[in-house]
Amino acid sequence: MKRWYCWMLIGQIACNGDLAEVSPDARVTKLLEAHQSKLTSASHGWLGVLQTQSGPSYSFCLQFSDDGRVQMWSDISRDCAESPSLSSYSVRAALKPSLSFDSYSHLHLLSDPDPAVNQGVPGQGYSSDFEFSFVRETEDSVILLGNHHNSSLVLVKLSENAFNLWRSERMGNYITAIDAHVKGNPYLTILNEDNSKTGVFLDLVEKTLHAYTPVGNTYQQFSTHFVFTPEGISLLTAFRYDGHDIQALYFDALNQLLYLRTDRRVDVKTSAEPIVPLHYLLGTVYTLIDLPHNPLELPGWSYEFRTDWLYMANGFYSCCLLGTGNTAFRFNENQTLQLDILVQSTVTGTWYLLRYPFRYDFLPDNTLLLTGAGEGNPNGEYLRYYTTRLLEELVGHRFHITYQADGRQYLASLQSVSHPEFTFTGHLR
Amino acid sequence: MRLSVPTYLIVFLAFSFLQCQPEEPLTFDYLPPATTSTEIDQWLLAEYTTPYNIWVDYKWRPYEVDPNRVLVPPKESVVMPVMQLIKDTWIQPYAENAGEDFIKQLAPKHFVLVGSAQYNNDGTIVLGEAESGRKVTLFKLNDFSLANTTETVEMLHTIHHEFAHIMHQTILYPQAYKQLTPQGYTASWYNTSNEDALDLGFISPYARASADEDFVEMIAAMLTMSSEAFDDKVNSASPAGKASLLEKKAMVVNYFKTAWNIDFQLLRASTYAAIERATNPGLL
């Protein structure tokens, strides 16, 4: 009996006019037309936030027209914020219905494999996309996913007022002003209800905000990517403050400061000195302690450290190398650290990199412990004879790590716990 | 398996229903939807597609390029200047010296324009490539500026290089050419300096990649350099290298005459004059 029903069902389906009359081509065409009309339906354009795979996130203002043209502004640079690009787009059937930005626009700067264009990785750019599949749509938003690198592009309809702000030169001015504000005031704070202060750090290259809020005897870290908007900075993840989810920092151009909004305005204050202990910030806010070539350039280098340093530099010089260029301690978030020493040949002028890997840990007493120095790179091993003395003072020893004032700037100061005469300082980057 | 009579009946009825729908024409309209033709589209149609049956893709078509490389489309602002230059310095000289039919028959039917260079894993970049005489892909066009003579000539070198591939794929050059410097061909040609290439009898490091590349590099260099500059370059090679280069030059000239009935010296003069005019707009 079951078999009978199956055959009858096939017969029914075969005679169903609705299905048989609509070919796959027609259905795909209908779907593409629906997507295209959705894009052109936003009379005041779309706010787009693009998350690249190997770089920061970027904001766009996009206005699609019926004739296959798209005008866009972006926070990629001041130029992109002020001068819109006009290019072509198409909605087409690839493996999935896709939106393709098919002639060069601001968006392509992030995919450009030429590092001279936008400082991307040679041959890769920022692993970003300019062809996207439609993933989901709501009344006011469209979510797209990159066809090659899976970068996400979220479009949200803009209001007339917001669109006009994008078209003004305001965002370009804000990008420049916020950049100058943050560079001139690296220690930003927000006053909490209990009168404690949250330290705020804005990394304008990675477009990341780090906030450190005191909780008991420690600090709670919060980090999120952000993009620029014509009003200031939009956080991709909300920051919890005073019982409110903070999604944006606004810029007060008149007073040249950032502020946030709860049920009131809260200014992000500037501080002349750092408030968050340095050991919380290494590996996130600061990834580099940079020692200059000239040992007399910085205060806080002890006689013992300077002696080991000069021993190394003289050793290099005896090998026809001009001694050290910059030396850098590179802190990564995964508790690994690289000591990089640049040396230059006095014969050819060529620079060589000596690299030694470590693991670093902050112990309960907040001292820094460097361990497990593995094999250096070939240059490092080749010249290890001259670096051993310095490395032996570093590996297996604990260090107090604090700020040291140097005029208006603050340096990182490291002092050996077991050998307190061994101290040195470096620039924080 | 045995089917009962009623089962046959149902199967018959089902297929009858399937076949009862009226026949409809096949449509493929879900391929790129029609967009308004831009000034660039109209210009390309008038200058390339209508007279020479050459289609130029400047909008991104992912299936026209290597999907494993990161590439970007060209800026719209460079499309017309680049294609005008190519017309002036490649199509016109060949049309003048070999006839309109020659260029119409041999010209690749499809140009794909790409904004960035194509980066290889070995650190080298690709500036252009030809595919079976049908398609030529030009890369790195976003850097195009007539004011940058070196890069402009480099791009024209690429065009002439790729077109020469089509010529020798249509009529092969003499086998004797491959025997002139057989020891010099290498896959790691990119480790060769310009000077070393010349001393080995190659006009450029890339000419060492294979005999085919060697042959078309010679043609492209001879067409895009002034004869004085070309001779100076050859004269800077070692005696053995210079001898090989002069033999190659003679074989190229002879190939154009015997295979295509083209006077190479006249073609060269027309091409180089066009390049000079394009890169020095003050010249008449």
XYZ file of C-alpha atoms in Angstrom:
713
model
C 0.000 0.000 0.000
C 2.812 2.360 0.924
C 4.236 2.036 -2.544
C 0.895 3.048 -4.022
C 0.813 6.217 -1.986
C 4.342 7.095 -3.107
C 3.454 6.839 -6.765
C 0.309 8.887 -6.228
C 2.390 11.548 -4.482
C 4.796 11.730 -7.422
C 1.819 12.196 -9.702
C 0.525 15.033 -7.543
C 3.867 16.810 -7.475
C 4.256 16.448 -11.219
C 0.925 18.176 -11.743
C 1.539 20.955 -9.248
C 1.519 23.986 -11.507
C 3.202 26.324 -8.986
C 6.375 24.263 -8.767
C 6.602 23.083 -12.330
C 6.122 26.509 -13.863
C 8.866 28.197 -11.814
C 12.231 27.153 -13.196
C 15.394 27.200 -11.035
C 16.667 30.091 -13.198
C 13.569 32.125 -12.527
C 13.730 31.448 -8.812
C 17.403 32.427 -8.590
C 16.717 35.567 -10.611
C 13.862 36.465 -8.285
C 16.103 35.996 -5.258
C 18.876 38.165 -6.733
C 16.387 40.887 -7.607
C 15.115 40.797 -4.029
C 18.672 41.200 -2.672
C 19.424 44.029 -5.088
C 16.226 45.829 -4.204
C 17.026 45.453 -0.532
C 20.390 47.162 -1.065
C 18.905 50.015 -3.068
C 15.967 50.414 -0.692
C 18.025 52.330 1.876
C 17.455 55.888 0.729
C 20.059 57.183 3.181
C 22.532 54.386 2.601
C 23.980 51.766 4.917
C 26.487 51.780 7.729
C 28.789 48.844 7.018
C 31.209 47.299 9.501
C 33.778 45.020 7.928
C 35.841 42.676 10.103
C 38.976 41.631 8.243
C 40.699 38.343 9.027
C 44.174 39.645 9.753
C 43.664 43.331 10.439
C 41.341 45.618 12.329
C 37.675 46.350 11.593
C 36.554 49.264 9.430
C 33.399 51.296 9.016
C 31.816 52.263 5.708
C 28.923 54.327 4.528
C 27.556 52.746 1.342
C 24.855 53.981 -0.992
C 23.786 51.561 -3.712
C 21.963 52.805 -6.796
C 19.792 50.917 -9.287
C 22.316 51.295 -12.116
C 24.925 49.083 -10.447
C 26.963 51.877 -8.904
C 27.921 52.265 -5.258
C 29.275 55.325 -3.516
C 31.226 54.791 -0.312
C 33.045 56.571 2.479
C 35.208 54.775 5.032
C 37.285 55.243 8.168
C 40.284 53.505 6.545
C 41.994 56.888 6.324
C 41.158 60.548 6.458
C 41.191 60.596 2.659
C 38.655 57.750 2.479
C 36.482 59.533 5.047
C 36.428 62.745 3.054
C 36.523 61.616 -0.589
C 33.924 59.014 -1.551
C 34.752 56.349 -4.108
C 32.275 55.622 -6.898
C 32.498 52.130 -8.320
C 30.482 49.201 -9.667
C 28.730 46.435 -7.810
C 26.644 43.491 -8.879
C 24.416 40.951 -7.208
C 25.040 37.643 -8.876
C 24.763 33.918 -8.399
C 28.128 32.490 -7.437
C 28.001 29.375 -5.262
C 25.527 31.426 -3.238
C 23.779 34.679 -4.106
C 26.597 37.169 -3.738
C 27.290 40.869 -3.626
C 30.417 41.692 -5.609
C 32.136 45.068 -5.458
C 33.504 44.618 -8.947
C 35.545 47.710 -9.642
C 38.121 49.265 -7.317
C 36.786 51.194 -4.333
C 37.843 52.076 -0.777
C 36.851 48.547 0.234
C 39.520 47.053 -2.033
C 42.299 48.857 -0.162
C 41.942 46.164 2.503
C 42.347 43.333 -0.005
C 45.131 44.924 -2.012
C 48.131 42.555 -2.008
C 50.551 45.410 -2.668
C 51.959 46.443 0.747
C 52.703 49.922 -0.601
C 48.980 50.609 -0.990
C 47.753 50.151 2.583
C 50.525 48.428 4.550
C 48.928 44.991 4.177
C 50.803 41.675 4.077
C 52.601 41.269 0.709
C 50.480 39.048 -1.520
C 47.650 38.939 1.042
C 46.556 42.409 2.108
C 44.480 42.161 5.291
C 42.831 38.895 4.202
C 39.693 40.845 3.486
C 36.944 40.303 0.908
C 35.130 42.242 -1.753
C 32.751 39.415 -2.741
C 30.233 38.454 -0.091
C 27.432 35.904 0.230
C 24.099 36.983 1.656
C 23.683 35.255 5.009
C 20.704 36.922 6.665
C 18.465 39.939 6.262
C 16.144 41.799 8.579
C 14.068 44.893 7.949
C 17.013 47.218 8.621
C 20.102 45.050 8.253
C 21.928 42.690 5.931
C 24.588 40.250 7.112
C 27.159 39.108 4.568
C 30.117 36.734 4.693
C 33.230 36.985 2.510
C 33.494 34.311 -0.193
C 37.262 33.882 0.093
C 38.446 34.949 3.538
C 35.217 34.736 5.554
C 35.460 38.359 6.617
C 32.084 39.587 7.812
C 30.255 42.651 6.552
C 27.233 43.845 8.504
C 25.043 46.525 6.914
C 22.598 48.593 8.954
C 20.360 51.263 7.445
C 21.424 54.823 8.212
C 19.136 57.644 9.241
C 19.115 60.817 7.150
C 20.963 62.673 9.879
C 23.689 60.004 10.174
C 24.036 59.866 6.381
C 24.524 63.618 6.212
C 27.216 63.397 8.879
C 29.054 60.806 6.806
C 28.843 63.080 3.773
C 30.260 66.004 5.712
C 34.002 66.181 6.389
C 33.372 65.666 10.069
C 34.634 62.091 10.362
C 37.901 62.885 8.610
C 38.461 65.691 11.069
C 37.562 63.416 13.976
C 39.978 60.688 12.866
C 42.804 63.228 12.848
C 41.708 64.899 16.080
C 41.250 61.636 18.009
C 44.624 60.423 16.764
C 46.292 63.603 18.021
C 44.338 63.487 21.286
C 45.352 59.889 22.056
C 48.993 60.383 21.066
C 49.215 63.499 23.205
C 47.388 61.879 26.113
C 48.305 58.201 26.379
C 46.837 57.809 29.892
C 43.046 58.150 29.687
C 40.778 57.430 32.640
C 37.107 57.151 33.494
C 35.990 57.903 37.029
C 33.920 55.071 38.492
C 31.034 55.452 40.955
C 33.295 54.366 43.840
C 35.833 57.045 42.863
C 38.260 54.462 41.524
C 39.542 55.011 38.009
C 39.351 52.780 34.954
C 42.381 53.087 32.698
C 41.479 53.365 29.004
C 43.912 52.732 26.156
C 43.144 53.255 22.479
C 45.346 51.443 19.970
C 44.682 53.375 16.774
C 46.680 51.013 14.572
C 44.897 47.827 15.607
C 41.744 49.861 16.346
C 41.350 48.234 19.723
C 40.175 49.668 23.044
C 41.565 48.204 26.273
C 39.986 49.146 29.601
C 41.349 48.141 33.025
C 38.904 48.501 35.924
C 40.074 48.013 39.535
C 38.341 45.101 41.257
C 39.637 44.538 44.783
C 43.419 44.268 44.585
C 43.513 43.529 40.922
C 42.357 44.941 37.579
C 39.723 43.487 35.294
C 40.631 43.745 31.622
C 38.177 44.438 28.810
C 39.245 44.646 25.156
C 37.280 45.231 21.978
C 37.825 46.343 18.414
C 36.286 49.638 17.364
C 35.567 51.634 14.229
C 35.318 55.367 13.689
C 31.968 56.985 12.996
C 31.096 60.643 12.390
C 30.323 60.879 16.113
C 33.469 59.313 17.505
C 34.241 55.667 18.142
C 31.836 52.726 17.914
C 32.787 49.676 20.006
C 32.147 46.275 18.439
C 31.520 44.768 21.876
C 29.756 46.818 24.548
C 31.753 47.937 27.579
C 29.929 47.600 30.907
C 30.103 50.802 32.948
C 27.986 51.974 35.848
C 25.297 49.397 35.036
C 25.108 50.477 31.399
C 26.312 48.858 28.180
C 28.538 51.432 26.543
C 28.604 50.999 22.762
C 30.362 54.212 21.771
C 32.793 56.909 22.810
C 31.825 60.321 21.455
C 34.236 63.087 20.576
C 33.731 66.601 21.859
C 35.514 68.628 19.200
C 35.102 71.881 21.117
C 36.884 70.638 24.234
C 38.964 68.018 22.399
C 38.010 65.091 24.603
C 36.183 61.784 24.455
C 33.101 61.050 26.512
C 30.522 58.338 26.966
C 26.829 58.425 27.706
C 24.955 56.590 30.413
C 21.975 58.559 31.670
C 24.471 61.391 31.856
C 27.628 62.458 30.091
C 30.855 60.949 31.503
C 34.077 62.507 30.279
C 37.128 60.369 29.543
C 39.740 62.356 31.473
C 43.371 62.683 30.645
C 46.025 61.856 33.224
C 49.619 63.006 33.320
C 50.759 59.690 34.757
C 49.827 56.040 34.285
C 47.379 54.547 36.787
C 47.376 50.881 35.767
C 50.419 48.885 36.956
C 52.658 48.031 34.055
C 52.588 44.259 34.479
C 48.878 44.223 33.532
C 49.574 45.959 30.246
C 52.496 44.011 28.806
C 51.379 41.756 25.975
C 48.188 43.733 25.343
C 48.545 47.517 25.506
C 52.328 47.424 25.250
C 53.919 44.701 23.165
C 57.407 46.135 22.982
C 60.102 47.388 25.344
C 62.548 49.076 23.039
C 66.168 49.717 24.058
C 68.010 52.306 21.967
C 71.402 51.842 20.392
C 73.048 54.432 22.591
C 73.227 53.197 26.215
C 73.532 56.784 27.460
C 70.277 57.770 25.816
C 68.021 56.532 28.606
C 68.170 56.960 32.385
C 68.023 53.909 34.599
C 70.714 51.729 33.032
C 72.881 50.438 35.882
C 76.655 50.023 35.614
C 76.213 46.219 35.661
C 73.718 46.225 32.816
C 75.777 48.695 30.825
C 78.877 46.522 31.254
C 77.117 43.438 29.881
C 75.656 45.538 27.084
C 79.039 46.941 26.065
C 80.616 43.491 26.236
C 78.038 42.356 23.689
C 78.428 45.457 21.506
C 82.246 45.218 21.492
C 81.998 41.534 20.612
C 79.866 42.376 17.610
C 82.285 45.105 16.585
C 85.159 42.610 16.619
C 83.179 40.619 14.008
C 82.918 43.613 11.689
C 79.420 44.329 12.951
C 78.568 47.804 14.065
C 77.201 46.627 17.369
C 73.618 46.889 18.308
C 70.953 48.810 16.569
C 67.729 48.697 18.503
C 67.131 45.866 20.927
C 63.541 44.969 21.640
C 61.703 42.725 24.073
C 58.566 41.657 22.162
C 55.758 40.543 24.463
C 53.035 38.405 22.919
C 49.647 37.634 24.426
C 50.407 33.910 24.648
C 53.118 34.448 27.304
C 55.939 34.206 24.801
C 58.591 36.832 24.380
C 61.278 37.407 21.799
C 64.475 39.304 22.422
C 65.403 40.879 19.080
C 68.827 42.446 18.564
C 69.609 44.248 15.314
C 73.222 44.440 14.207
C 74.697 46.061 11.160
C 77.697 45.010 9.115
C 80.416 47.648 8.945
C 81.452 46.204 5.585
C 78.206 45.919 3.629
C 75.813 47.991 5.729
C 73.417 45.016 5.834
C 71.271 44.611 8.932
C 71.025 41.237 10.665
C 68.439 40.158 13.220
C 69.429 38.063 16.240
C 66.343 36.540 17.869
C 66.059 34.615 21.146
C 62.705 33.195 22.300
C 61.569 33.075 25.960
C 58.501 32.323 27.970
C 57.405 35.010 30.415
C 55.174 34.815 33.475
C 54.057 37.276 36.070
C 54.319 35.618 39.496
C 51.877 36.302 42.380
C 54.218 39.001 43.699
C 53.882 40.710 40.273
C 57.506 40.062 39.339
C 58.381 39.071 35.788
C 60.085 35.714 35.283
C 61.782 34.879 32.004
C 62.331 31.169 31.392
C 63.040 28.549 28.800
C 65.247 30.419 26.405
C 65.130 28.107 23.421
C 67.469 28.036 20.489
C 67.910 31.399 18.835
C 67.625 31.978 15.108
C 70.738 31.119 13.052
C 72.150 34.653 13.502
C 71.459 34.473 17.215
C 73.225 31.143 17.564
C 76.131 32.273 15.387
C 76.828 35.214 17.717
C 75.656 33.593 20.963
C 79.183 33.795 22.387
C 78.758 37.562 22.718
C 75.156 37.553 23.926
C 75.480 34.770 26.506
C 76.537 37.100 29.316
C 73.444 39.270 28.897
C 71.120 36.292 28.377
C 72.392 34.630 31.554
C 71.396 37.715 33.546
C 67.894 37.547 32.067
C 66.925 33.865 31.954
C 65.710 32.280 35.166
C 65.708 35.578 37.051
C 62.769 37.521 38.418
C 62.400 41.227 37.676
C 60.452 44.011 39.293
C 58.795 45.857 36.453
C 57.672 49.439 37.039
C 57.336 52.792 35.331
C 60.196 55.271 35.370
C 59.561 58.910 34.547
C 61.738 60.461 31.851
C 60.587 64.001 31.329
C 56.956 63.824 30.213
C 57.135 60.205 29.116
C 57.227 57.003 31.120
C 59.685 54.202 30.483
C 59.550 50.557 31.529
C 62.089 49.833 34.248
C 63.275 46.285 34.963
C 65.247 45.458 38.120
C 66.589 41.998 38.866
C 65.264 40.663 42.200
C 68.254 38.436 42.852
C 70.789 40.948 41.557
C 69.290 44.421 42.305
C 72.263 46.260 40.798
C 71.210 44.918 37.401
C 68.589 47.423 36.163
C 67.684 48.805 32.779
C 64.928 50.788 31.087
C 63.284 50.910 27.666
C 60.648 52.771 25.689
C 57.147 51.333 25.853
C 55.489 50.810 22.451
C 11.530 -6.952 -8.980
C 8.071 -7.567 -10.420
C 5.663 -4.683 -10.742
C 1.927 -5.297 -10.651
C -0.328 -3.957 -13.437
C -1.785 -1.121 -11.292
C 1.767 -0.024 -10.472
C 2.605 0.249 -14.172
C -0.511 2.285 -14.600
C 0.459 4.747 -11.872
C 4.025 5.122 -13.184
C 2.656 5.793 -16.654
C 0.238 8.414 -15.331
C 2.933 10.097 -13.251
C 5.304 10.490 -16.186
C 2.430 11.646 -18.364
C 1.796 14.461 -15.896
C 5.496 15.338 -15.811
C 5.566 15.654 -19.564
C 2.314 17.581 -19.903
C 3.837 20.995 -19.128
C 4.290 23.368 -22.080
C 7.860 23.721 -23.326
C 9.621 26.892 -22.166
C 12.805 28.437 -23.495
C 15.900 28.054 -21.324
C 17.008 31.255 -19.673
C 20.281 32.106 -18.001
C 19.367 35.501 -16.634
C 20.733 34.752 -13.186
C 24.221 35.364 -14.508
C 25.297 38.988 -13.895
C 22.204 41.181 -14.007
C 22.226 43.883 -16.636
C 23.626 47.153 -15.364
C 23.613 50.503 -17.038
C 26.419 50.782 -19.529
C 29.026 53.238 -18.325
C 31.171 55.549 -20.393
C 33.996 53.021 -20.065
C 31.795 50.173 -21.334
C 30.722 52.204 -24.359
C 34.258 53.271 -25.151
C 35.587 49.709 -24.969
C 32.760 48.553 -27.211
C 33.570 51.203 -29.807
C 37.355 50.905 -29.720
C 37.927 47.191 -29.123
C 34.858 44.962 -29.345
C 33.271 46.320 -32.511
C 36.385 46.780 -34.676
C 38.569 43.949 -33.364
C 36.158 41.546 -31.653
C 38.148 41.926 -28.429
C 36.254 41.787 -25.151
C 37.797 43.662 -22.234
C 36.907 42.660 -18.688
C 37.774 45.339 -16.182
C 35.049 44.532 -13.692
C 35.849 41.697 -11.326
C 35.154 38.237 -12.727
C 36.488 35.738 -10.180
C 36.588 32.824 -12.606
C 38.857 34.690 -15.026
C 41.815 34.753 -12.603
C 43.666 32.298 -10.392
C 41.357 31.686 -7.411
C 44.327 30.918 -5.181
C 45.858 34.388 -5.528
C 44.821 37.586 -3.840
C 44.053 40.121 -6.558
C 41.949 43.255 -6.857
C 40.149 44.822 -9.845
C 41.594 47.903 -11.539
C 40.636 51.462 -10.694
C 38.120 52.686 -13.241
C 40.256 55.763 -13.831
C 43.064 53.712 -15.416
C 40.983 51.555 -17.763
C 40.564 53.948 -20.704
C 44.100 55.418 -20.550
C 45.636 51.931 -20.428
C 43.538 50.567 -23.278
C 44.105 53.699 -25.391
C 47.835 53.309 -24.889
C 47.678 49.626 -25.827
C 45.729 50.456 -28.940
C 48.218 53.147 -29.974
C 51.377 51.193 -29.252
C 50.406 47.629 -30.069
C 47.332 47.375 -32.319
C 48.084 50.360 -34.578
C 51.748 49.537 -35.338
C 50.855 45.933 -36.220
C 47.849 47.120 -38.253
C 50.076 49.552 -40.169
C 52.864 47.064 -40.855
C 51.052 43.740 -41.078
C 47.525 44.784 -42.014
C 44.224 45.066 -40.164
C 43.404 41.428 -40.922
C 46.591 40.245 -39.222
C 45.713 41.913 -35.948
C 42.042 40.910 -36.206
C 42.970 37.276 -36.757
C 45.767 36.969 -34.242
C 44.826 39.368 -31.471
C 43.690 37.662 -28.295
C 39.923 37.902 -28.070
C 39.753 38.584 -24.389
C 41.646 41.034 -22.179
C 41.343 40.755 -18.421
C 42.532 43.783 -16.484
C 43.673 43.374 -12.885
C 44.603 46.200 -10.538
C 47.313 44.507 -8.497
C 50.288 42.368 -9.380
C 49.953 38.612 -8.975
C 52.288 37.536 -6.170
C 54.041 34.174 -6.443
C 55.171 32.144 -3.460
C 58.814 32.601 -4.431
C 58.546 36.376 -3.979
C 58.303 37.181 -7.685
C 55.304 38.932 -9.216
C 53.485 38.319 -12.482
C 52.765 41.344 -14.692
C 50.934 39.550 -17.472
C 50.030 36.149 -18.834
C 48.589 34.716 -22.025
C 46.307 31.711 -22.240
C 46.194 29.632 -25.424
C 46.260 32.688 -27.634
C 42.740 33.553 -26.532
C 43.115 35.572 -23.378
C 45.666 38.049 -22.068
C 45.608 39.086 -18.436
C 47.370 42.288 -17.463
C 48.209 42.889 -13.809
C 49.357 45.839 -11.707
C 47.357 48.397 -13.655
C 46.541 50.493 -10.596
C 50.095 51.819 -10.696
C 49.642 53.005 -14.264
C 50.627 56.582 -15.013
C 51.948 57.904 -18.303
C 54.253 60.104 -16.248
C 55.987 56.966 -15.015
C 57.749 56.060 -18.249
C 59.608 53.075 -16.807
C 56.453 51.338 -15.578
C 54.508 52.270 -18.695
C 57.163 50.753 -20.950
C 57.247 47.733 -18.644
C 53.508 47.249 -19.203
C 53.881 47.590 -22.974
C 56.739 45.123 -22.804
C 54.258 42.722 -21.188
C 51.707 43.205 -23.989
C 54.259 42.644 -26.736
C 55.654 39.699 -24.793
C 52.228 38.043 -24.542
C 51.314 38.784 -28.164
C 54.620 37.294 -29.304
C 53.611 34.101 -27.486
C 50.479 33.958 -29.632
C 52.569 34.481 -32.756
C 55.009 31.663 -32.020
C 52.182 29.399 -30.848
C 50.635 29.947 -34.298
C 53.866 29.602 -36.326
C 56.785 28.174 -34.391
C 60.153 29.899 -34.496
C 63.133 27.921 -35.842
C 64.314 25.073 -33.637
C 67.849 26.415 -34.024
C 66.919 29.258 -31.672
C 66.589 26.772 -28.809
C 70.147 25.593 -29.426
C 71.774 29.029 -29.126
C 72.030 29.099 -25.311
C 70.564 25.769 -24.163
C 72.594 25.611 -20.944
C 71.240 28.913 -19.711
C 67.602 27.946 -19.149
C 66.649 27.514 -15.513
C 63.518 27.449 -13.334
C 65.267 29.667 -10.784
C 65.806 32.464 -13.330
C 64.830 35.035 -10.667
C 68.182 34.554 -8.938
C 69.893 36.054 -11.977
C 70.959 39.692 -12.162
C 70.459 41.718 -15.336
C 74.208 41.778 -15.920
C 74.621 38.029 -15.484
C 71.687 37.395 -17.836
C 73.308 39.523 -20.542
C 76.671 37.832 -20.071
C 74.948 34.474 -20.543
C 73.290 35.683 -23.748
C 69.827 36.558 -22.414
C 68.165 39.922 -22.801
C 66.607 39.696 -19.316
C 66.678 37.358 -16.329
C 63.171 36.070 -17.217
C 64.415 35.084 -20.667
C 66.260 32.277 -18.879
C 62.927 30.671 -17.882
C 62.600 28.739 -21.194
C 63.318 29.045 -24.915
C 59.781 30.346 -25.523
C 60.188 33.064 -22.905
C 63.625 33.872 -24.275
C 62.217 34.326 -27.788
C 59.323 36.594 -26.733
C 61.478 38.581 -24.320
C 63.779 39.382 -27.250
C 60.825 40.540 -29.360
C 59.336 42.643 -26.557
C 62.690 44.272 -25.776
C 63.422 44.998 -29.429
C 59.998 46.614 -29.902
C 59.834 48.679 -26.728
C 63.423 49.978 -26.587
C 65.007 52.436 -28.973
C 67.458 50.696 -31.289
C 70.291 52.683 -29.648
C 69.270 51.618 -26.171
C 68.888 48.019 -27.295
C 72.318 48.027 -28.975
C 73.898 49.601 -25.885
C 72.404 46.856 -23.759
C 73.707 44.131 -26.075
C 77.134 45.778 -26.221
C 77.371 45.747 -22.421
C 77.300 41.927 -22.399
C 80.388 39.720 -22.336
C 81.745 38.868 -25.821
C 80.097 35.444 -25.729
C 76.834 36.906 -24.453
C 76.875 39.626 -27.091
C 77.438 37.075 -29.862
C 74.464 35.024 -28.683
C 72.245 38.084 -28.409
C 73.118 39.239 -31.918
C 72.325 35.789 -33.302
C 68.987 35.829 -31.472
C 68.219 39.301 -32.794
C 68.877 38.192 -36.365
C 66.646 35.148 -35.922
C 63.808 37.303 -34.607
C 64.015 39.655 -37.591
C 64.130 36.707 -39.964
C 61.199 34.979 -38.228
C 58.992 38.053 -38.685
C 59.855 38.185 -42.379
C 59.573 34.521 -43.236
C 56.711 33.525 -40.974
C 54.584 36.687 -41.164
C 56.008 38.802 -43.988
C 56.549 41.686 -41.594
C 59.504 44.050 -41.940
C 60.658 44.064 -38.357
C 62.612 47.294 -38.662
C 59.512 49.162 -39.864
C 57.354 47.587 -37.158
C 59.944 48.526 -34.577
C 60.106 52.110 -35.816
C 56.300 52.480 -35.713
C 56.032 50.893 -32.279
C 58.811 52.872 -30.703
C 57.558 56.139 -32.216
C 54.103 55.426 -30.765
C 55.618 54.734 -27.351
C 57.615 57.945 -27.536
C 54.485 59.924 -28.429
C 52.493 58.340 -25.612
C 55.093 58.841 -22.923
C 56.129 62.301 -24.118
C 52.846 64.031 -24.866
C 54.708 67.196 -25.871
C 56.028 65.438 -28.991
C 54.089 65.730 -32.230
